[in-house]
C-alpha positions as CSV (number, residue, x, y, z in Angstrom):
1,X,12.7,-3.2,-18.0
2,X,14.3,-1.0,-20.4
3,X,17.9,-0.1,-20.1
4,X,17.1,3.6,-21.0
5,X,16.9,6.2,-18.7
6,X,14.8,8.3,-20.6
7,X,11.5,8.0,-23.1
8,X,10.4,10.7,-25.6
9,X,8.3,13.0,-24.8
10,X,6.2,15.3,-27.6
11,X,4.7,18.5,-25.8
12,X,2.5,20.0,-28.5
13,X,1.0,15.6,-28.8
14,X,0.8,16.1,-24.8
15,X,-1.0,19.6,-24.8
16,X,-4.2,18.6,-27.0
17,X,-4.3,15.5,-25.1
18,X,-4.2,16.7,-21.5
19,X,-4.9,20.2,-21.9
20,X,-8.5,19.7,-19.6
21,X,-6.4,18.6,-16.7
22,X,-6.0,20.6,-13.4
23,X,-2.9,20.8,-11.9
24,X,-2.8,17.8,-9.7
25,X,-4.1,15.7,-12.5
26,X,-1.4,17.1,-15.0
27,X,0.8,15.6,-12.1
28,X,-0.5,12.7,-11.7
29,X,-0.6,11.6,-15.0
30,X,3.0,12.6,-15.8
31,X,4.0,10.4,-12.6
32,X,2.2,7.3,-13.8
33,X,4.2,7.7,-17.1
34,X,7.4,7.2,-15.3
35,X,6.5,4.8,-13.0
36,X,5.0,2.9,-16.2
37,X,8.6,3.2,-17.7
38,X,10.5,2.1,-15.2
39,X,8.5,-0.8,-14.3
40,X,9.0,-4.0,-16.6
41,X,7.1,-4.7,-19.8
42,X,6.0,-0.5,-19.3
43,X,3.0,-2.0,-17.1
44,X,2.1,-1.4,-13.3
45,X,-0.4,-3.3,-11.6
46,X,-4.0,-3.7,-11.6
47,X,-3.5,-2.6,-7.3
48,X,-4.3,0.9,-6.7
49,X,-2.7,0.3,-3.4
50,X,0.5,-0.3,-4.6
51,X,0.2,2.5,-6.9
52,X,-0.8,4.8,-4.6
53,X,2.6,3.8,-2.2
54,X,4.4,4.2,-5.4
55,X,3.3,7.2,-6.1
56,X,3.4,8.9,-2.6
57,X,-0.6,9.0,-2.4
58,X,-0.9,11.4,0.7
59,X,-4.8,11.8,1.2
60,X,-7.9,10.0,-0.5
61,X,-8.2,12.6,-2.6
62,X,-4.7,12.1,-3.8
63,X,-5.9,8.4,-4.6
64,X,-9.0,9.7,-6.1
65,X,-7.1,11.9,-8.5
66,X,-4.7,9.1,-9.2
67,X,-8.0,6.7,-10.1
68,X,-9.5,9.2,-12.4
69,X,-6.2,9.6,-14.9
70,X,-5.5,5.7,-14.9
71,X,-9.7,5.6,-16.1
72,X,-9.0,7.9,-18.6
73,X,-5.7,7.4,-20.4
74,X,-4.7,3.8,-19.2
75,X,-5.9,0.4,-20.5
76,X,-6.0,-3.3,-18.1
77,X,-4.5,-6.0,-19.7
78,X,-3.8,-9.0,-18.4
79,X,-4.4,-7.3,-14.9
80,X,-2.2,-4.9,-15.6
81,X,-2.3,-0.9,-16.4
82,X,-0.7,0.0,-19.7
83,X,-0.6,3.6,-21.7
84,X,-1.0,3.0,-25.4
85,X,1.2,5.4,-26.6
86,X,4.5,5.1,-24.1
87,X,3.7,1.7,-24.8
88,X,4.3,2.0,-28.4
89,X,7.1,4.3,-27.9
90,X,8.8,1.6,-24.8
91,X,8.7,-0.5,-27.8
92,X,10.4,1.8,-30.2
93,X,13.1,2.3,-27.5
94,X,14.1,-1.4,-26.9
95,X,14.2,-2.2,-30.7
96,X,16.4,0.9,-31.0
97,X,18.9,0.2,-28.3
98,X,18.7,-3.4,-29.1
99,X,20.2,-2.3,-33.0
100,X,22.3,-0.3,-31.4
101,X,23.6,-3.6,-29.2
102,X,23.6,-5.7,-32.2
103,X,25.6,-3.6,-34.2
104,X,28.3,-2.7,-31.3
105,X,29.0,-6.3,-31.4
106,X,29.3,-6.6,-35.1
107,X,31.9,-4.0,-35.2
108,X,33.6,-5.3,-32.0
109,X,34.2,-8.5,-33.8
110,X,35.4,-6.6,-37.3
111,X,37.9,-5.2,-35.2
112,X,39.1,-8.3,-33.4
113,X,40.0,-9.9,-36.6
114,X,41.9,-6.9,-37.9
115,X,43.5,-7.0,-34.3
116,X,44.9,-10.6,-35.2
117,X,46.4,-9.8,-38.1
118,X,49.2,-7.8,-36.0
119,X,51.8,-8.9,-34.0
120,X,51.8,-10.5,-30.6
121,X,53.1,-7.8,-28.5
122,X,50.8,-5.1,-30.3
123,X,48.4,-7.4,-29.5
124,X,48.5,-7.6,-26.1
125,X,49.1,-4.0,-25.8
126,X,46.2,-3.1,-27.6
127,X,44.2,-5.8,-25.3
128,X,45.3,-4.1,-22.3
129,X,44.3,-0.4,-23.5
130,X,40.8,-2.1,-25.2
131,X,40.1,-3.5,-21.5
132,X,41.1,-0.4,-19.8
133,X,38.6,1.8,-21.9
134,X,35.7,-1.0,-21.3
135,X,36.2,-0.5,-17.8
136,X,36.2,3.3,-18.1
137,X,33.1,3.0,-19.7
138,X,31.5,0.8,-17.9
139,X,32.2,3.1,-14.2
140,X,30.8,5.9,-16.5
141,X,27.7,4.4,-17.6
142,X,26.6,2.8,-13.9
143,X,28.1,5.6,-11.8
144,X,24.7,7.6,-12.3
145,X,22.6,10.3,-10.3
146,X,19.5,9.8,-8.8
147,X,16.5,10.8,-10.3
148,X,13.5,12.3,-9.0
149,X,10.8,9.0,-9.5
150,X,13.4,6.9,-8.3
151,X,11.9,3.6,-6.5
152,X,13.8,1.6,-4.4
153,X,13.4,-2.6,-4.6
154,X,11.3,-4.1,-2.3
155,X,13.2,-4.9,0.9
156,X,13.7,-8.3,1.5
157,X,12.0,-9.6,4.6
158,X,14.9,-12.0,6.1
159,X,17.1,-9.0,6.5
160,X,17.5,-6.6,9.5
161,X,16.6,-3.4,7.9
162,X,13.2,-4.7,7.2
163,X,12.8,-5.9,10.5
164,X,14.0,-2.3,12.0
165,X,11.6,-0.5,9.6
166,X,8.7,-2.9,10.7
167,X,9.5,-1.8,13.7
168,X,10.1,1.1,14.1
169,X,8.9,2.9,11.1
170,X,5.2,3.7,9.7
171,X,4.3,3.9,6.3
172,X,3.9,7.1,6.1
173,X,7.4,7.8,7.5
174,X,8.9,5.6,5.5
175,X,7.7,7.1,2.1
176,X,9.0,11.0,3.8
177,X,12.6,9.6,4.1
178,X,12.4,8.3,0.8
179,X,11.0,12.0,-0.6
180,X,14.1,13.6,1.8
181,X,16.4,11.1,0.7
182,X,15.8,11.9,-3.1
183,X,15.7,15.7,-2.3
184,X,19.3,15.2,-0.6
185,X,21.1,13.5,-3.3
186,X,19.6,15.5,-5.9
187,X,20.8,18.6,-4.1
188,X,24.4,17.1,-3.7
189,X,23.9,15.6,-7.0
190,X,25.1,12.3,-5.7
191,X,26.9,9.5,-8.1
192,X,26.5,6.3,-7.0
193,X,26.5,2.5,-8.7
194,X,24.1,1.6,-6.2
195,X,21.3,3.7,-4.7
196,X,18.9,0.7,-3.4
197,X,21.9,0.3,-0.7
198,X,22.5,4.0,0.1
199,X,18.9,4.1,0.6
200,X,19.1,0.7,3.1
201,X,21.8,2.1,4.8
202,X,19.9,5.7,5.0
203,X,17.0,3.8,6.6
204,X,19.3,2.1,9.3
205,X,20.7,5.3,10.3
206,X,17.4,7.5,10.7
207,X,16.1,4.6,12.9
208,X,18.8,4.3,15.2
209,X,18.4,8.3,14.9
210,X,14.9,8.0,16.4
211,X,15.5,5.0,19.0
212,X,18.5,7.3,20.3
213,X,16.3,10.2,20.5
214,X,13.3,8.4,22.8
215,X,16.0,7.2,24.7
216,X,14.4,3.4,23.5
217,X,17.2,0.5,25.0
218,X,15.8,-2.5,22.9
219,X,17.7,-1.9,20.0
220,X,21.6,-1.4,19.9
221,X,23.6,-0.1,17.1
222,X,26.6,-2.8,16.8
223,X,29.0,-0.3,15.0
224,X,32.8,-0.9,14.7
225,X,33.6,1.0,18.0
226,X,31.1,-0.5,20.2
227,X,31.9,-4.0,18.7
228,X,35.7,-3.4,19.7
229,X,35.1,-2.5,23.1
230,X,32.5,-4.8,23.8
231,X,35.1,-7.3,23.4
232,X,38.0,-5.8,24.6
233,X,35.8,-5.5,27.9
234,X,35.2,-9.2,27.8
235,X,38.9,-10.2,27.4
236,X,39.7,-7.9,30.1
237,X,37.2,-9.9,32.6
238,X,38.3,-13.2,31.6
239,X,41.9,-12.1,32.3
240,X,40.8,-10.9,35.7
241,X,39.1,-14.1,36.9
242,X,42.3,-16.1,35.4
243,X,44.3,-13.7,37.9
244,X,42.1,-14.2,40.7
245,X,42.1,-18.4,40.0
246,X,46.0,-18.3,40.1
247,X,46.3,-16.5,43.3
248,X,44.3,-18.7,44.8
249,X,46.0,-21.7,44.2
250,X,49.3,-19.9,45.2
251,X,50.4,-19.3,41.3
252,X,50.5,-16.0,41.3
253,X,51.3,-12.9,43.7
254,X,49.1,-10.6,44.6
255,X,49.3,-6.5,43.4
């Protein structure tokens, strides 16, 4: 998948293109653009079940809608749905950036030989200050904000979130927490390195939310405070039969 967070997008190309388009087609379409670009190789799958869930298909006619613009503007390949044009411009992007890469990494290596040339202690000093920047600007680059089509990874099915949200959770709830949880950290305009786990640990909470609210008993939230007194209850009982053992056997008085 590409690196970029962004494609570019021509308005008056758009406008003779998908001028015929009602509303909810217009939407459609643009939404199957960015899915496209965030998936890899710029291509979704020949499923219009999974595109559907990706695109937060609501009613049949949502699904109908989203069948007519993939017929119309999208191309199968290989069993796969492709736009020719973001295609073409996905292309453009990668060769772009990876220039961009290339050449970084020629100058990065000009510099390091000049660097040589001077003493050791300017060396190292210059090192140190080099690193520090790196890091700097690698926090900047990955602390980003969420954006509106973002799609979490598929969770993995060994795990106990997955198990909670089998559950627990139906489909249809599942994709409104994900539309709430994008609306809330767009609102706050969230910066995170990792969304895919503020968006596991979302899930986890709004379940035990709802098992709390029916008053449900299966399930029980292990936090940090019930852990701690769970056990401190268990030390306190073992202590207590110790006691009672001892004065027993005439090794202890009683209280």
């Amino acid at each position: 998948m590409t690196t970029l967070p962004y494609f570019c997008y021509f308005p008056k190309d758009m406008g003779y293109k998908i001028a015929h388009l009602t509303l909810a087609e217009d939407g459609a379409y643009h939404r199957l653009l960015r899915l496209c670009w965030t998936t890899t190789g710029c291509t979704i799958p020949n499923d219009i079940t999974w595109i559907a869930r990706k695109c937060l298909c609501r009613s049949q006619d949502d699904i109908d809608v989203l069948q007519s613009v993939l017929d119309e503007f999208f191309h199968i390949k290989k069993d796969r749905y492709y736009n020719k044009r973001l295609s073409e411009e996905y292309d453009k992007s990668n060769a772009k950036h990876k220039a961009r890469v290339d050449a970084g990494k020629r100058g990065g290596h000009a510099k390091s030989l000049k660097s040589n040339n001077k003493s050791s202690s300017k060396a190292i000093a210059k090192t140190k200050q080099s690193s520090s920047n790196h890091n700097h600007n690698h926090n900047h680059n990955h602390n980003q904000i969420i954006i509106n089509n973002f799609i979490p990874k598929e969770l993995n099915k060994n795990t106990k979130t997955y198990r909670l949200i089998e559950k627990h959770m139906t489909t249809d709830e599942l994709e409104l927490q994900l539309e709430k949880f994008i609306a809330y950290h767009t609102d706050k305009q969230t910066k995170s390195t990792d969304f895919n786990r503020q968006w596991r640990a979302w899930l986890q909470n709004n379940v035990q939310w709802k098992l709390e609210k029916t008053g449900d008993k299966n399930v029980k939230q292990y936090n940090t405070t019930t852990k701690l007194k769970e056990i401190g209850d268990s030390r306190r009982k073992r202590r207590g039969e110790l006691l009672n053992e001892l004065q027993a056997q005439g090794l202890a008085k009683s209280v």
